[in-house]
Coordinates of C-alpha atoms in Angstrom, one line a residue:
X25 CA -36.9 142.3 98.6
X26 CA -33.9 142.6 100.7
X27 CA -34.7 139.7 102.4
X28 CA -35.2 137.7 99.4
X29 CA -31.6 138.9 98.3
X30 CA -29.9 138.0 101.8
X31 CA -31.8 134.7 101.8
X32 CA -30.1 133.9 98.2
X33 CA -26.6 134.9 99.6
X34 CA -27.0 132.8 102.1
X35 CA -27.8 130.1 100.1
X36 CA -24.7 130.8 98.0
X37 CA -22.5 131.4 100.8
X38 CA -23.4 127.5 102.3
X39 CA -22.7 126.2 98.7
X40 CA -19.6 127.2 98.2
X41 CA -18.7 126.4 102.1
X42 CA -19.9 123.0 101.8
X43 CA -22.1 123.8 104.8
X44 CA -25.1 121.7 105.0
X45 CA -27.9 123.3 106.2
X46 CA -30.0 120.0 106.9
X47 CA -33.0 121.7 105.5
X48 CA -36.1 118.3 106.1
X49 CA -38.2 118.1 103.8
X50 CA -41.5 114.7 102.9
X51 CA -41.9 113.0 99.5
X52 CA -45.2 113.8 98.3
X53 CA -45.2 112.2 95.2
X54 CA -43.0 109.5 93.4
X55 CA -43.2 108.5 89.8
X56 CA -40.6 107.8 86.5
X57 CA -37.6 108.5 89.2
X58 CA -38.6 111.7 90.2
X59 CA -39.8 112.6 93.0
X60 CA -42.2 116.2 93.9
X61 CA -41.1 117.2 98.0
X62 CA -42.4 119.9 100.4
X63 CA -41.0 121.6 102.8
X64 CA -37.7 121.8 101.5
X65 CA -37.7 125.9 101.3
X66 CA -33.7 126.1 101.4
X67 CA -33.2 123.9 98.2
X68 CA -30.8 125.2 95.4
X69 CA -31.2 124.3 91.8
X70 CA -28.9 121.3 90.9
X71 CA -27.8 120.6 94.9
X72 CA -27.8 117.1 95.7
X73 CA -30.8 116.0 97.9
X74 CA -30.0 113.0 100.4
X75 CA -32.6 110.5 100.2
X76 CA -30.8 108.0 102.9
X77 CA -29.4 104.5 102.0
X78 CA -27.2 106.0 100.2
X79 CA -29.8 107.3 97.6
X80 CA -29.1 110.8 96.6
X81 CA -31.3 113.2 94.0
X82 CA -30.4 116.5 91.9
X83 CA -33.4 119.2 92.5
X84 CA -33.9 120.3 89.1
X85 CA -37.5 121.9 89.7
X86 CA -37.7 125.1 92.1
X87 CA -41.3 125.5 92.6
X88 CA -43.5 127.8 95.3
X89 CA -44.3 125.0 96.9
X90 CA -42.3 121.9 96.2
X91 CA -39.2 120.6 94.8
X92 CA -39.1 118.6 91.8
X93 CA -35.9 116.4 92.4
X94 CA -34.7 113.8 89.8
X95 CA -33.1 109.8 91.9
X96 CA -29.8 109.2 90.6
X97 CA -29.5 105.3 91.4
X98 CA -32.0 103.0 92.5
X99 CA -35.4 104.5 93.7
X100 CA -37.5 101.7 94.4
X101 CA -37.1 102.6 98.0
X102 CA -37.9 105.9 98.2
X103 CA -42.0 106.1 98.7
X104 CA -44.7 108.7 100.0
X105 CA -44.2 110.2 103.1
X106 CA -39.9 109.7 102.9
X107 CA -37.4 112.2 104.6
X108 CA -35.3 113.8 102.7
X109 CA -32.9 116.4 103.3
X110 CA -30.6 118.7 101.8
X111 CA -26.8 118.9 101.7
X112 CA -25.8 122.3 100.5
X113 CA -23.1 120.8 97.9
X114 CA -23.9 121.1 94.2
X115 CA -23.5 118.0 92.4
X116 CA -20.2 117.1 91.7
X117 CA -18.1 114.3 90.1
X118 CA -14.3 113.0 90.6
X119 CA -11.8 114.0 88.6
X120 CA -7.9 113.8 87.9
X121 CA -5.5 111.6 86.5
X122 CA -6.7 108.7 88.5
X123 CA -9.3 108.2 86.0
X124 CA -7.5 106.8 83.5
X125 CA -7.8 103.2 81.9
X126 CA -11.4 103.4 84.2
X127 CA -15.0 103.0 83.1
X128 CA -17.2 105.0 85.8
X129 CA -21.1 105.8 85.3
X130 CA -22.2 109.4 85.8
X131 CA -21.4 110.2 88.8
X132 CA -17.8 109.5 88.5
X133 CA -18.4 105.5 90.4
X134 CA -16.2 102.5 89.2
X135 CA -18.5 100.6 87.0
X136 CA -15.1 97.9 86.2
X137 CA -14.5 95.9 89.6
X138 CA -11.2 97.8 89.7
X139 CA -11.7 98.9 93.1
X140 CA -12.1 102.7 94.2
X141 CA -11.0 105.9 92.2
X142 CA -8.0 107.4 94.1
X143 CA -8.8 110.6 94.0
X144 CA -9.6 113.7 96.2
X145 CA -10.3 115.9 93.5
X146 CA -14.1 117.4 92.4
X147 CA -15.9 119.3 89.9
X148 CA -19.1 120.6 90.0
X149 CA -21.2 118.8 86.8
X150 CA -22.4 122.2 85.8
X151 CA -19.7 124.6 85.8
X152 CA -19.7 128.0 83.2
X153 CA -17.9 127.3 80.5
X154 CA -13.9 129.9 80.0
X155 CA -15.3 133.4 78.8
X156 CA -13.9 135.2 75.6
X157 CA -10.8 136.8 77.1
X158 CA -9.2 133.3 78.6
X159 CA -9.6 131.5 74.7
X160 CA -7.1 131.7 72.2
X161 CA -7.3 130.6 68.3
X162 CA -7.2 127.3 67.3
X163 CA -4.2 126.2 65.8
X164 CA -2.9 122.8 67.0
X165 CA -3.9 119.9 65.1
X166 CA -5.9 116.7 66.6
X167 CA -4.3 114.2 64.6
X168 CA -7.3 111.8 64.1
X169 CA -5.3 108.9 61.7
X170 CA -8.4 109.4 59.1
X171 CA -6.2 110.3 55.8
X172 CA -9.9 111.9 54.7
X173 CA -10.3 114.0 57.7
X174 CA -6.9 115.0 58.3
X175 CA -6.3 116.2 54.6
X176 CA -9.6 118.0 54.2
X177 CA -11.7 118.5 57.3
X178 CA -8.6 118.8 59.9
X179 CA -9.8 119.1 63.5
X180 CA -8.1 121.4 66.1
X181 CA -7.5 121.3 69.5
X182 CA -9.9 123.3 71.5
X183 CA -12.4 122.6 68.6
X184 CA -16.3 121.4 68.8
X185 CA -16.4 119.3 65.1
X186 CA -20.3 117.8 64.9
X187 CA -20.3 114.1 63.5
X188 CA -23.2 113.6 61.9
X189 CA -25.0 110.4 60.2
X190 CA -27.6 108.2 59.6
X191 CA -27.6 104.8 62.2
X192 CA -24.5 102.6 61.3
X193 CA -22.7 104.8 59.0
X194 CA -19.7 104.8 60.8
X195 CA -19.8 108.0 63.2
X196 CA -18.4 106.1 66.9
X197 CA -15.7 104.3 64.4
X198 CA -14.3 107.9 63.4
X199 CA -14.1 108.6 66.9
X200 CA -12.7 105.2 68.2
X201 CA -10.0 105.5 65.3
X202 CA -9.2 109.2 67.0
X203 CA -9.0 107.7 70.1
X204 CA -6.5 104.8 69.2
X205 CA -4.5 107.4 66.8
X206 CA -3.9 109.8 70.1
X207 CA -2.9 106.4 72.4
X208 CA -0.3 105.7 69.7
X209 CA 1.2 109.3 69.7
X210 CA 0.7 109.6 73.3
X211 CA 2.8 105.8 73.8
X212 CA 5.8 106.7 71.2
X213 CA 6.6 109.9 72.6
X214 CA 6.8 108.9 76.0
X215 CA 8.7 105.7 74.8
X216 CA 10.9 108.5 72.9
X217 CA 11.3 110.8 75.7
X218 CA 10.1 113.7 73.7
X219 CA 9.2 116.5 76.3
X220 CA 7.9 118.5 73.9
X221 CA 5.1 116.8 72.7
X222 CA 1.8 117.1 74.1
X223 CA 0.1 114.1 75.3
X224 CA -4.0 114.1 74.1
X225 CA -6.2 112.3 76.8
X226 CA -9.3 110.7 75.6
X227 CA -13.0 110.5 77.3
X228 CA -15.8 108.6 75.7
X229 CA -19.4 109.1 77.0
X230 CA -21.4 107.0 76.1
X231 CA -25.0 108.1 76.3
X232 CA -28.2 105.3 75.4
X233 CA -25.9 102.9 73.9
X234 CA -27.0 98.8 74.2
X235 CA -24.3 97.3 77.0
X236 CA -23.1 95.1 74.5
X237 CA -22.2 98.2 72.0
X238 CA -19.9 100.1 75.1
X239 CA -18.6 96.9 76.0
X240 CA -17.5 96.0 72.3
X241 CA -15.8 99.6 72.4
X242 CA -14.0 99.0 75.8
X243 CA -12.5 95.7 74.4
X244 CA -10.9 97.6 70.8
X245 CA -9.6 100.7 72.9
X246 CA -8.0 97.7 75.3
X247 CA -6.8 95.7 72.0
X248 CA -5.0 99.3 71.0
X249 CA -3.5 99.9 74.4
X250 CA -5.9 103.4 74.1
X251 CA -7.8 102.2 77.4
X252 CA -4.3 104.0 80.0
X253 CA -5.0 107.2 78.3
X254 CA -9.1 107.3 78.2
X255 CA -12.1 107.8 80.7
X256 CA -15.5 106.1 79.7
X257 CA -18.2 107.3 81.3
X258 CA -21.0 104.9 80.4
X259 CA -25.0 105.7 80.8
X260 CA -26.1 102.8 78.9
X261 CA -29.7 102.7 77.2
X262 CA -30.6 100.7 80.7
X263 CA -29.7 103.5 82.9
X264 CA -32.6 106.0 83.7
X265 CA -33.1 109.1 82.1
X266 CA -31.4 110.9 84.7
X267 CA -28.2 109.4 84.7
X268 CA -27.9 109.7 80.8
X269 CA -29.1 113.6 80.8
X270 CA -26.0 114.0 83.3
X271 CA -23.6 111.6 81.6
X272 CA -22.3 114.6 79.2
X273 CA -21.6 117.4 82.0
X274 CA -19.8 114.7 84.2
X275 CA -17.6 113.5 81.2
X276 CA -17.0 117.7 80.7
X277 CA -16.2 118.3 84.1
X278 CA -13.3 115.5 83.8
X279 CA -12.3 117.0 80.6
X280 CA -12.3 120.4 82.3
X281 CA -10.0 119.3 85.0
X282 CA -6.9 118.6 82.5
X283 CA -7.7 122.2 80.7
X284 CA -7.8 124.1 83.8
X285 CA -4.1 121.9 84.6
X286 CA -2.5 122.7 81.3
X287 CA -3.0 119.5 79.3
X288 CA -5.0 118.7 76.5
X289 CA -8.3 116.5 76.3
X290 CA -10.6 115.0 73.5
X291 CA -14.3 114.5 74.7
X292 CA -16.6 112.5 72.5
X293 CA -20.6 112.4 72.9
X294 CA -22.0 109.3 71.5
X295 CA -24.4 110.4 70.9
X296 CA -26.6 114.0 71.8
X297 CA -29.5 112.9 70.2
X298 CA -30.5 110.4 72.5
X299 CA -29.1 112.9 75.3
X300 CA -31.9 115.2 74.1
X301 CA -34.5 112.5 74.5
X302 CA -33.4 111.6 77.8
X303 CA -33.5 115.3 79.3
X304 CA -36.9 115.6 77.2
X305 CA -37.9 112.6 79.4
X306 CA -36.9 113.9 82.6
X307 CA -38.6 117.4 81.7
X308 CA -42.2 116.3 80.6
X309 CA -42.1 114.3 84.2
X310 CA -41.1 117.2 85.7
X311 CA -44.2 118.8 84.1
X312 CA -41.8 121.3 82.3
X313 CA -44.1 122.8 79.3
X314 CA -43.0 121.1 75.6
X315 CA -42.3 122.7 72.7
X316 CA -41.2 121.7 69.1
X317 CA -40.9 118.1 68.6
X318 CA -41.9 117.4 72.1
X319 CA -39.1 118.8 73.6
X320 CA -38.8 121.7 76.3
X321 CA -37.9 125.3 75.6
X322 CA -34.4 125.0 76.9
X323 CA -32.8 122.1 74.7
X324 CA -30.9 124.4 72.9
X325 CA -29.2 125.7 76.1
X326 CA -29.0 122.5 76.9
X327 CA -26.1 121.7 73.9
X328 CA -25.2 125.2 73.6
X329 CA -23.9 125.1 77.2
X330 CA -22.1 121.9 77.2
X331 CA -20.2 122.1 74.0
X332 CA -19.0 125.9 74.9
X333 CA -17.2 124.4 77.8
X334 CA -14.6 123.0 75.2
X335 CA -12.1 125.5 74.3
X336 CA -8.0 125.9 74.0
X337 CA -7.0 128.3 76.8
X338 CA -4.4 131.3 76.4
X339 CA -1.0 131.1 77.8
X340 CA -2.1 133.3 80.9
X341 CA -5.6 130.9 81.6
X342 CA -3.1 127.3 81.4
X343 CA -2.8 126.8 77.8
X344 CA -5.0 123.8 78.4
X345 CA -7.4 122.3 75.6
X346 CA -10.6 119.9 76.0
X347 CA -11.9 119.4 71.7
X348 CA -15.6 118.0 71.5
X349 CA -16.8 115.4 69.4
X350 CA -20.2 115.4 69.7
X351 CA -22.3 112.9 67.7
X352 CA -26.1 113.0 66.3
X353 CA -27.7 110.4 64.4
X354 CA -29.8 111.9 61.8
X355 CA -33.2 110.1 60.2
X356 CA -33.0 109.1 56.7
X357 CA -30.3 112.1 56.1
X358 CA -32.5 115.1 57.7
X359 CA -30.2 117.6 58.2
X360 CA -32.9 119.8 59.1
X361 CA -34.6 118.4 62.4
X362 CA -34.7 120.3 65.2
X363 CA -31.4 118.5 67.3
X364 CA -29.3 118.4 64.2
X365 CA -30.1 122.2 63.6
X366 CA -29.0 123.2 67.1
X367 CA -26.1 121.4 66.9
X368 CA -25.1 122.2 63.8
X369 CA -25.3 125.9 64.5
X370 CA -23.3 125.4 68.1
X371 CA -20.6 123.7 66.6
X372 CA -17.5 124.6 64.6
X373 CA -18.2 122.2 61.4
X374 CA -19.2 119.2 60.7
X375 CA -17.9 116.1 59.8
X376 CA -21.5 114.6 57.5
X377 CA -21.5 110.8 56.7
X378 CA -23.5 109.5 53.8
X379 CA -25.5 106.4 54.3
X380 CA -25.3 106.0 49.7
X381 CA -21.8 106.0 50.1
X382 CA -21.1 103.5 53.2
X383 CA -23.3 101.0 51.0
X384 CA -21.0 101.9 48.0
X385 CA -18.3 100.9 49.8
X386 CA -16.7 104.2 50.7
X387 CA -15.4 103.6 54.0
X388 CA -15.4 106.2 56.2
X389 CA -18.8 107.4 53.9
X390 CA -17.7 111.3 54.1
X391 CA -19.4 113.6 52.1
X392 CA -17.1 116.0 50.8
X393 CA -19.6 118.9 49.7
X394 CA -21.4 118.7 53.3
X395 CA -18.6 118.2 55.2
X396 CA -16.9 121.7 56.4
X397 CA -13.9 122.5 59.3
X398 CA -14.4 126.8 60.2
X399 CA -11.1 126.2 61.8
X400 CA -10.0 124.8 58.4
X401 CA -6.0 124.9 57.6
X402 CA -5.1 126.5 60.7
X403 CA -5.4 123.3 62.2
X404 CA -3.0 121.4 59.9
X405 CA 0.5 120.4 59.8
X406 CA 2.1 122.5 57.4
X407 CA 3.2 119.8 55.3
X408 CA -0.5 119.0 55.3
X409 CA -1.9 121.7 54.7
X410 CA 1.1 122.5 51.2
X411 CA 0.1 119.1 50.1
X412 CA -4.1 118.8 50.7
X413 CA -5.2 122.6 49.6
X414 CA -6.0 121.1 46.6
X415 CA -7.6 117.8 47.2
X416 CA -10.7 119.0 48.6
X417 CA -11.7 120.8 45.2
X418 CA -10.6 118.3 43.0
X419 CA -12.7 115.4 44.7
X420 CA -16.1 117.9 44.9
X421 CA -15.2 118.3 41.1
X422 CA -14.4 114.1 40.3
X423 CA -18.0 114.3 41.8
X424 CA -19.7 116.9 39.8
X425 CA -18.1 115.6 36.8
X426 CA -18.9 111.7 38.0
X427 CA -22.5 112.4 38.0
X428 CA -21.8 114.3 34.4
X429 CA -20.3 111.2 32.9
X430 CA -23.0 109.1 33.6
X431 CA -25.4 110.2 30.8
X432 CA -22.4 108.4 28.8
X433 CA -21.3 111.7 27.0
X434 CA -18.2 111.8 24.6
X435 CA -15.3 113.3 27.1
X436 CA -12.3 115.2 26.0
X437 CA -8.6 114.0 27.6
X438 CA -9.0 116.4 30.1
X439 CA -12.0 115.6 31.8
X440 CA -11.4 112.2 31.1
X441 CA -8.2 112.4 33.0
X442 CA -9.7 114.5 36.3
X443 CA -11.9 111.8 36.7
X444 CA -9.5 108.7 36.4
X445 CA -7.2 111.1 39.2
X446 CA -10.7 111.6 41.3
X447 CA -11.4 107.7 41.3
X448 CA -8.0 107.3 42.5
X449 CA -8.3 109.7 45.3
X450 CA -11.3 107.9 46.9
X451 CA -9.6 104.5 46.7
X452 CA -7.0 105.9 48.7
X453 CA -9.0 107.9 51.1
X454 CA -10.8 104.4 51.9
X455 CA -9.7 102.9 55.0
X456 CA -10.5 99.8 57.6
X457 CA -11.6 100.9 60.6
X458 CA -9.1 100.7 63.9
X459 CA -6.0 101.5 61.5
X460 CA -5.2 105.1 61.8
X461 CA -2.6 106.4 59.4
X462 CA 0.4 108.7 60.7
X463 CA 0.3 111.6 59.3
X464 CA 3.8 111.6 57.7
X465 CA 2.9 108.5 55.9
X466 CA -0.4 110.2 54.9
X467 CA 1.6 113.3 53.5
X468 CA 3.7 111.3 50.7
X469 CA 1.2 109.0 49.7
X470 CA -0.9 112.3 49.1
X471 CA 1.8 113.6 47.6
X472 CA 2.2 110.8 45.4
X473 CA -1.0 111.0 43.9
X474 CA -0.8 114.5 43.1
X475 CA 2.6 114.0 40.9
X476 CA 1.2 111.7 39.0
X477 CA 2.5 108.5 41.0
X478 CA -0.5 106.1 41.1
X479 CA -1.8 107.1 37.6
X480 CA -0.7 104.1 36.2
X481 CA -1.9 102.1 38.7
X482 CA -5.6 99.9 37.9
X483 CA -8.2 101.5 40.6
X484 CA -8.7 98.0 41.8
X485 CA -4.6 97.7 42.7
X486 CA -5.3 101.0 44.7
X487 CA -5.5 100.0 48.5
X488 CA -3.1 97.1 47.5
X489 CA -0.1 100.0 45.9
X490 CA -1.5 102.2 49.2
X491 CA -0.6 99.6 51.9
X492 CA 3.1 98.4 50.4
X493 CA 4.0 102.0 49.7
X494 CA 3.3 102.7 53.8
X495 CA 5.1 99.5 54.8
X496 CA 8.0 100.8 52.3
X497 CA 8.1 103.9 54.0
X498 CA 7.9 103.0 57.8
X499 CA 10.3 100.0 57.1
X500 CA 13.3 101.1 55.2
X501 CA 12.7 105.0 55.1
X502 CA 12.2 105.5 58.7
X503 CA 15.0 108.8 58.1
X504 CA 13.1 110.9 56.4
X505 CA 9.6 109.7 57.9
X506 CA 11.4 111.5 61.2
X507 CA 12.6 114.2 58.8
X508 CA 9.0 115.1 58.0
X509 CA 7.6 115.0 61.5
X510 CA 10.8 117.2 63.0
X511 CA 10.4 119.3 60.0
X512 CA 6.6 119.8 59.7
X513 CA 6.7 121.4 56.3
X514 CA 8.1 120.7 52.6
X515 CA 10.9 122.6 51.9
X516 CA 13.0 121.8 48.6
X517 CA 15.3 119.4 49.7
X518 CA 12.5 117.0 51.2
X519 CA 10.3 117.3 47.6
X520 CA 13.2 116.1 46.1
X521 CA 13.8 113.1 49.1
X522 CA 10.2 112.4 48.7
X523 CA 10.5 111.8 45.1
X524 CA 13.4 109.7 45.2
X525 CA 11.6 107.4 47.5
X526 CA 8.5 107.0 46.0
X527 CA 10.4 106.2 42.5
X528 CA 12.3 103.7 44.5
X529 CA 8.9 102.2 45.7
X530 CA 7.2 102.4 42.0
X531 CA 10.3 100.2 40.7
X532 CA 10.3 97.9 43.1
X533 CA 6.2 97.8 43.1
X534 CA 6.0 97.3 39.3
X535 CA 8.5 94.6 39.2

């Protein structure tokens, strides 16, 4: 027994060292990118194996008498009877500033033809994620641009919110629309010179996606000018299982980095489901026993310890943030799977889309009853948050009532008038995609419609009263646009400034 333990702090002692211990070791069997060696007795789990040729693998299997070692790259070479050897350095991936505006695959390599990352900066992929004493609350907002999300489902820094859909509902647009909304803040307060705003840096990992799909996404975050303040890390659906099982932890670890250095990061997974197939892949080669759905015993763990490495750090840890996005794509709207479960129950709320409503043409198709935030208001403006504690009730209600109506019942004025307000509210909550909303100009146009403001207006003249009134109130009310943002909350005086404006816009809108 003794031995055993000073062999494993050995072990431990040359990882962290870097020492390689040039432990040899004979490929006995190759198949599917992973590859079954003897001899190598000094192996660690997840140390990097050196093939040669500049072929290196991650030993994910610690047997008695092999090691079951997954190729990241091109294994065509690698055959029976190869030398390998290992290195005695965990897998790690680049990190740092220098990433920005870059596309890199998952081991941190250019993937754009810009030339080589200039960085001396590492992370292992697999790190533990901050324990309960280095976390604070959440109560910073992520400003996402989505008038629907930021009124009713508000998303904090330091928070995991799941988006979850059916294929094409809309769940990478939501996060693309985040992404651009962050770019903008980011550009206007350096442009500014405010030094007290906090820049949010974006990475996209995109895991399983079609080439064509990550390329389309690359070319709108470029159109925005998001591209200087985001990382992609792409494992497209061409890559092998084992680079798109690792994609996730290498995007965390470069999320991590500008945590641990007092900034704030947004990660997005697009999407975990098909990370799930791919690490179910690489564990029924690895001869790893399956369980539910096919999948091994540890898939849970698998989620549970990725999406805990996102957190908002206290003062004394950095006051850093990385906020997860992760995304699953549901079949026919079954909540109840097994990979949607998990998720579900690691995450802080979700944000559901409704495959019913994208074809009715609400755009983004969120379901307000399914939908939840645990960090809820906390993670609001305050203006926000005085103006949209209501607005979540009264659409769930428009909803009930909507679905009342229809058996074509006589109504009283009342009800009648809740649901001409409800129709309203989801005109306005509809949005095109790539055209977040600032959150000033999403305050008064919500507080427009709860005074009474678009009542008059026909539901079809909705989107049409929506856009002039934000025009009117970037162009010639940029005052107390910069009132509301300095401000942050509704006091007396700006109710009353409010008011006067949107009058302004009604007279000028009806004539």
């Amino acid at each position: 027994m003794a031995n055993i333990l000073q062999e494993i702090e050995k072990q431990i002692a040359g990882a962290k060292t870097g020492v390689a211990r040039q432990n040899v070791g004979v490929v006995r069997e190759i198949s599917d990118g992973v590859a079954r060696i003897e001899g190598l007795s000094d192996a660690m789990l997840n140390e990097m194996i050196d093939f040669g040729n500049n072929v290196m693998g991650l030993a994910l299997n610690l047997e008695e008498t092999e090691v079951g070692a997954v190729i990241l790259g091109d294994y065509i070479g690698i055959k029976e009877g190869t030398e390998c050897r290992t290195t005695g350095r965990l897998l790690s991936v680049p990190v740092g500033k220098a990433l920005l505006g870059r596309v890199v695959d998952s081991l941190g390599r250019p993937l754009d033809g810009k030339g080589p990352i200039q960085t001396d900066t590492f992370y292992p992929v697999e790190k533990i994620a901050p324990g309960i004493i280095k976390r604070r609350s959440v109560s910073q907002p992520v400003q996402t641009g989505i008038m629907a999300v930021d009124a009713m489902i508000p998303i904090g820094r330091g928070q995991r919110e799941l988006i979850i859909g059916d294929r094409s509902t809309g769940k990478t647009t939501i996060c693309i629309d985040t992404i651009i909304n962050n770019a903008r803040l980011n550009r206007a307060a350096e442009q500014a010179g405010d030094k007290n705003y906090r820049p949010l840096y974006s990475i996209y990992v995109a895991v399983g996606q079609k080439q064509s799909n990550i390329a389309r996404v690359i070319g709108v975050l470029e159109e925005n000018g998001a591209m200087p303040y985001t990382i992609i890390v792409a494992a497209a659906a061409s890559d092998n299982a084992a680079n798109q099982y690792l994609a996730p932890f290498s995007g965390a670890a470069m999320g991590e980095w500008f945590m641990d250095n007092g900034m704030d990061a947004l990660i997005i997974y697009d999407d975990l489901s098909k990370h799930a197939v791919a690490y179910r892949q690489v564990s029924l080669i690895l001869k790893r026993p399956s369980g539910r759905e096919a999948y091994p015993g540890d898939v849970f763990y698998l989620h549970s310890r990725l999406l805990e490495r996102a957190a908002r750090l206290s003062e004394q840890a950095g006051n850093g943030s990385l906020t997860a996005l992760p995304i699953i794509e549901t079949q026919l709207g079954d909540v109840s799977a097994y990979i949607p479960t998990n998720v579900i129950s690691i995450t802080d709320g979700q944000i559901y889309l409704e495959t019913d409503l994208f074809y009715q043409g609400v755009r983004p198709a969120i379901s307000v009853g399914l939908s939840v935030s645990r960090v809820g208001s906390a993670a609001q403006v305050k203006a926000m948050k005085q103006i949209a504690g209501r607005i979540k009730g009264d659409l769930a209600q428009f909803r009930e009532l909507a679905a009342f109506a229809q058996f074509g019942s006589d109504l009283d004025a009342k009800t009648q008038a809740q649901l001409e307000r409800g129709k309203r509210i989801v005109e306005l909550f509809k949005q095109n995609q790539y055209n977040p909303q600032p959150v000033e100009v999403q305050t008064v146009v919500l507080w427009a419609v709860q005074n009474a403001f678009f009542d008059d207006v026909a539901v079809d003249k909705i989107k049409d009263c929506q856009a002039r009134m934000s025009d009117y109130l970037m162009s010639r009310k940029p005052e107390l646009m910069a009132k509301i943002v300095k401000e942050k909350a509704l006091n007396d005086a700006l109710i009353a400034e409010i008011k006067v404006a949107v009058t302004e816009f009604k007279q000028t809108y009806r004539s």
